[in-house]
CSV table of C-alpha atoms in Angstrom, one decimal:
chain,number,residue,atom,x,y,z
A,1,MET,CA,301.6,6.6,-45.9
A,2,ASN,CA,299.4,6.6,-49.0
A,3,ASN,CA,297.8,9.8,-50.2
A,4,LEU,CA,294.1,10.3,-50.4
A,5,THR,CA,292.8,8.7,-53.6
A,6,ILE,CA,290.7,10.6,-56.1
A,7,VAL,CA,287.7,8.4,-55.1
A,8,THR,CA,288.1,9.4,-51.4
A,9,LYS,CA,288.3,13.1,-52.3
A,10,LEU,CA,285.2,12.9,-54.5
A,11,ARG,CA,283.2,11.1,-51.8
A,12,PHE,CA,284.4,13.6,-49.2
A,13,MET,CA,283.3,16.6,-51.2
A,14,ALA,CA,280.0,14.9,-52.2
A,15,ALA,CA,279.3,14.3,-48.4
A,16,ILE,CA,280.0,17.9,-47.4
A,17,ALA,CA,277.2,19.6,-49.2
A,18,PRO,CA,274.4,17.4,-47.7
A,19,ALA,CA,275.9,17.7,-44.3
A,20,ILE,CA,276.0,21.5,-44.6
A,21,LEU,CA,272.4,21.5,-45.9
A,22,LEU,CA,271.2,19.5,-43.0
A,23,LEU,CA,272.8,21.8,-40.5
A,24,ALA,CA,271.5,24.9,-42.3
A,25,ALA,CA,268.0,23.3,-42.5
A,26,ALA,CA,268.1,22.8,-38.7
A,27,LEU,CA,269.2,26.4,-38.1
A,28,ILE,CA,266.6,27.8,-40.4
A,29,ALA,CA,263.8,25.7,-38.9
A,30,GLY,CA,264.8,27.0,-35.4
A,31,ALA,CA,264.8,30.5,-36.7
A,32,PHE,CA,261.3,30.1,-38.2
A,33,HIS,CA,260.1,28.8,-34.8
A,34,VAL,CA,261.7,31.8,-33.0
A,35,PHE,CA,260.4,34.3,-35.4
A,36,GLY,CA,256.9,32.7,-35.4
A,37,THR,CA,256.6,32.9,-31.6
A,38,ALA,CA,258.2,36.4,-31.4
A,39,PRO,CA,255.0,38.4,-31.9
A,40,ARG,CA,253.2,36.5,-29.1
A,41,GLU,CA,256.1,36.9,-26.7
A,42,ILE,CA,256.3,40.6,-27.5
A,43,TYR,CA,252.6,41.0,-27.0
A,44,GLU,CA,252.7,39.1,-23.7
A,45,ASN,CA,255.7,40.9,-22.3
A,46,GLU,CA,257.0,44.2,-23.7
A,47,TYR,CA,253.6,45.3,-25.1
A,48,ALA,CA,251.8,44.2,-21.8
A,49,ALA,CA,254.3,46.3,-19.8
A,50,ALA,CA,253.8,49.3,-22.0
A,51,ARG,CA,250.0,48.9,-21.7
A,52,ALA,CA,250.3,48.7,-17.9
A,53,ALA,CA,252.3,52.0,-17.8
A,54,GLN,CA,249.7,53.6,-20.1
A,55,GLY,CA,247.0,52.4,-17.7
A,56,MET,CA,248.8,54.0,-14.8
A,57,GLU,CA,249.0,57.3,-16.7
A,58,ASN,CA,245.3,57.2,-17.5
A,59,ALA,CA,244.4,56.4,-13.9
A,60,LEU,CA,246.3,59.4,-12.7
A,61,TYR,CA,244.7,61.7,-15.2
A,62,LYS,CA,241.2,60.4,-14.3
A,63,MET,CA,242.1,60.7,-10.6
A,64,ASP,CA,243.1,64.4,-11.1
A,65,TRP,CA,239.9,65.1,-13.0
A,66,GLY,CA,237.7,63.2,-10.6
A,67,ARG,CA,238.8,65.3,-7.6
A,68,THR,CA,236.7,68.2,-9.0
A,69,GLN,CA,233.6,66.0,-9.5
A,70,PRO,CA,230.6,65.7,-7.1
A,71,ASP,CA,231.4,62.0,-6.4
A,72,ALA,CA,235.2,62.7,-6.2
A,73,SER,CA,235.8,60.2,-3.4
A,74,GLN,CA,234.4,57.3,-5.3
A,75,ILE,CA,236.2,58.3,-8.6
A,76,VAL,CA,239.5,58.7,-6.8
A,77,MET,CA,239.2,55.4,-5.0
A,78,ASP,CA,238.3,53.5,-8.2
A,79,GLN,CA,241.2,54.9,-10.1
A,80,GLN,CA,243.6,54.1,-7.2
A,81,ARG,CA,242.5,50.5,-7.3
A,82,GLY,CA,243.1,50.5,-11.1
A,83,PHE,CA,246.5,52.1,-10.6
A,84,ILE,CA,247.6,49.5,-8.1
A,85,SER,CA,246.4,46.7,-10.4
A,86,GLU,CA,248.5,48.2,-13.3
A,87,ILE,CA,251.5,48.3,-11.0
A,88,GLU,CA,251.2,44.5,-10.3
A,89,ILE,CA,250.8,43.8,-14.0
A,90,ALA,CA,254.0,45.9,-14.7
A,91,ARG,CA,255.9,44.0,-12.0
A,92,SER,CA,255.0,40.7,-13.7
A,93,HIS,CA,256.5,41.9,-17.0
A,94,ILE,CA,259.8,43.5,-15.8
A,95,GLY,CA,262.5,43.1,-18.4
A,96,THR,CA,265.3,45.4,-17.2
A,97,ARG,CA,266.7,46.6,-13.9
A,98,GLU,CA,265.8,50.2,-14.8
A,99,GLN,CA,262.2,49.2,-15.2
A,100,ALA,CA,262.2,47.4,-11.9
A,101,GLU,CA,263.6,50.4,-10.1
A,102,ARG,CA,261.1,52.8,-11.8
A,103,ILE,CA,258.1,50.6,-10.9
A,104,GLU,CA,259.2,50.4,-7.2
A,105,LYS,CA,259.6,54.2,-7.1
A,106,ILE,CA,256.1,54.6,-8.5
A,107,ALA,CA,254.7,52.2,-5.9
A,108,ASN,CA,256.5,53.9,-3.0
A,109,ASP,CA,255.5,57.4,-4.2
A,110,ALA,CA,251.9,56.5,-5.0
A,111,ARG,CA,251.1,55.0,-1.6
A,112,PRO,CA,251.4,58.1,0.6
A,113,LEU,CA,250.0,60.3,-2.2
A,114,PHE,CA,246.8,58.3,-2.5
A,115,ASP,CA,246.3,58.4,1.3
A,116,ALA,CA,246.7,62.2,1.1
A,117,LEU,CA,244.3,62.4,-1.8
A,118,ARG,CA,241.6,60.5,0.0
A,119,ALA,CA,241.9,62.9,2.9
A,120,ALA,CA,242.2,66.1,0.9
A,121,GLN,CA,239.3,68.5,0.7
A,122,PRO,CA,237.7,69.3,-2.7
A,123,GLY,CA,239.6,72.1,-4.5
A,124,ASP,CA,242.8,71.5,-2.4
A,125,ASP,CA,245.7,72.0,-4.9
A,126,SER,CA,248.5,71.4,-2.4
A,127,LEU,CA,249.0,67.8,-3.7
A,128,GLU,CA,249.2,68.9,-7.3
A,129,PRO,CA,253.0,69.0,-7.5
A,130,ARG,CA,253.3,65.5,-6.0
A,131,LEU,CA,250.8,64.3,-8.5
A,132,ARG,CA,252.7,65.8,-11.4
A,133,ASP,CA,255.9,64.2,-10.1
A,134,LEU,CA,254.3,60.8,-10.1
A,135,GLU,CA,253.0,61.4,-13.6
A,136,GLY,CA,256.5,62.2,-14.7
A,137,THR,CA,257.8,59.0,-13.1
A,138,VAL,CA,255.2,57.1,-15.0
A,139,ALA,CA,256.2,58.8,-18.2
A,140,ASP,CA,259.8,57.7,-17.6
A,141,LEU,CA,258.6,54.2,-17.2
A,142,MET,CA,256.7,54.4,-20.4
A,143,SER,CA,260.0,55.6,-22.1
A,144,LEU,CA,261.8,52.6,-20.7
A,145,ASP,CA,259.0,50.2,-21.9
A,146,ASP,CA,259.3,51.8,-25.4
A,147,ALA,CA,263.1,51.3,-25.3
A,148,ALA,CA,262.7,47.7,-24.3
A,149,LEU,CA,260.2,47.1,-27.2
A,150,ILE,CA,262.6,48.7,-29.6
A,151,ALA,CA,265.5,46.6,-28.3
A,152,VAL,CA,263.5,43.4,-28.8
A,153,ALA,CA,262.6,44.5,-32.4
A,154,SER,CA,266.3,45.4,-33.1
A,155,GLY,CA,267.4,42.0,-31.8
A,156,ALA,CA,264.9,40.2,-34.0
A,157,GLU,CA,266.1,42.2,-37.0
A,158,SER,CA,269.7,41.3,-36.2
A,159,GLN,CA,268.8,37.7,-35.9
A,160,SER,CA,267.0,37.8,-39.3
A,161,ARG,CA,270.1,39.2,-40.9
A,162,THR,CA,272.2,36.5,-39.4
A,163,MET,CA,269.8,33.8,-40.7
A,164,ILE,CA,269.9,35.4,-44.1
A,165,ALA,CA,273.7,35.1,-44.2
A,166,ILE,CA,273.5,31.5,-42.9
A,167,THR,CA,270.9,30.7,-45.6
A,168,ILE,CA,273.0,32.2,-48.4
A,169,VAL,CA,276.2,30.4,-47.2
A,170,GLY,CA,274.6,27.1,-46.3
A,171,LEU,CA,272.2,26.8,-49.3
A,172,VAL,CA,274.1,28.6,-52.0
A,173,VAL,CA,277.8,29.2,-51.4
A,174,ILE,CA,278.8,25.8,-49.9
A,175,PRO,CA,277.0,23.6,-52.4
A,176,TRP,CA,278.5,25.7,-55.3
A,177,ILE,CA,282.0,25.4,-53.8
A,178,CYS,CA,281.6,21.6,-53.5
A,179,PHE,CA,280.3,21.5,-57.1
A,180,VAL,CA,283.3,23.5,-58.4
A,181,VAL,CA,285.8,21.3,-56.4
A,182,ILE,CA,284.1,18.1,-57.6
A,183,ALA,CA,284.1,19.4,-61.2
A,184,ARG,CA,287.8,20.1,-61.0
A,185,LEU,CA,288.6,16.7,-59.4
A,186,SER,CA,286.4,14.9,-61.9
A,187,GLY,CA,288.1,16.9,-64.8
A,188,GLY,CA,291.5,15.7,-63.6
A,189,LEU,CA,290.2,12.2,-63.2
A,190,TYR,CA,288.9,12.3,-66.8
A,191,THR,CA,292.3,13.5,-68.1
A,192,GLU,CA,294.2,10.8,-66.3
A,193,LEU,CA,291.9,8.0,-67.2
A,194,LYS,CA,292.0,9.1,-70.9
A,195,GLU,CA,295.8,9.0,-70.8
A,196,MET,CA,295.7,5.6,-69.1
A,197,ARG,CA,293.4,4.3,-71.8
A,198,ARG,CA,295.8,5.5,-74.5
A,199,ARG,CA,298.8,3.9,-72.7
A,200,ALA,CA,296.9,0.6,-72.2
A,201,ASP,CA,296.1,0.5,-76.0
A,202,ALA,CA,299.8,1.2,-76.7
A,203,LEU,CA,300.8,-1.7,-74.4
A,204,ALA,CA,298.4,-4.0,-76.2
A,205,GLU,CA,300.1,-3.1,-79.5
A,206,ARG,CA,303.6,-3.1,-78.0
A,207,GLU,CA,304.3,0.3,-79.3
A,208,PRO,CA,306.3,2.1,-77.9
A,209,ALA,CA,308.2,0.0,-75.4
A,210,PRO,CA,306.1,-1.5,-72.7
A,211,PHE,CA,308.3,-0.1,-70.0
A,212,GLN,CA,307.6,3.5,-71.0
A,213,ASP,CA,303.8,2.9,-71.0
A,214,ALA,CA,303.9,1.1,-67.7
A,215,ARG,CA,305.8,4.0,-66.2
A,216,ALA,CA,303.2,6.4,-67.6
A,217,LEU,CA,300.4,4.4,-66.1
A,218,ASP,CA,302.2,4.3,-62.8
A,219,GLU,CA,302.5,8.1,-62.8
A,220,SER,CA,298.8,8.5,-63.7
A,221,LEU,CA,297.8,6.2,-60.8
A,222,SER,CA,300.0,8.2,-58.5
A,223,LYS,CA,298.3,11.4,-59.5
A,224,LEU,CA,295.0,9.9,-58.7
A,225,GLY,CA,296.1,8.9,-55.2
A,226,PHE,CA,297.3,5.4,-55.9
A,227,PRO,CA,301.1,5.5,-55.4
A,228,LYS,CA,303.2,2.4,-55.1
A,229,PRO,CA,303.4,0.9,-51.6
A,230,ASN,CA,306.3,2.1,-49.5
A,231,PRO,CA,309.1,-0.5,-49.7
A,232,MET,CA,309.9,0.1,-46.1
A,233,LEU,CA,306.4,-1.1,-45.2
A,234,ALA,CA,306.3,-4.0,-47.6
A,235,GLU,CA,306.3,-7.5,-46.0
């Protein structure tokens, strides 16, 4: 079986660099798309969940404050509606199992507490511990939302480092490797062709013996990937 010729090797190495560049370009374009849409996705998901938890906390503070005001019943009722609305928003932006469990605990604890608050007399502090416990649960949810936001940011940072490495390898390292290999192959080709030219000139002058020059030409062609046909395969 014949070896690969120098021409085949050069064509192969010349084809590798554009192929790698096309693949790297596709990956980089995809990364730009992901990074371009990341801020909107973060705003519509993790940030929205964090705002919902913040809204729950604010509603509880206003509810606690409103109990001491002249129109306490209306203030408490308004804040309860706002609190329930924030729970529904948080449910639509759940990212982890821990967040889901915490939201359901808040909803289950808030329902009987709100019923008791509406029936409580002004100045009744018996529900204060339960209100503080609910505020603590909401604070835990806020911590989970912050952790989810940090995790998304860390993931984006990790992806950016990966794309930087792909860019360096695909756009710098691989083309330079191909260039070095092609330069070495073409250098060897130049040497062999120059020797073949010298031997051909010697053959034309019949000095030295034609047999020696023909053998030298045969060796040069074999080095370039053009050996003699295998006698066993000859017709």
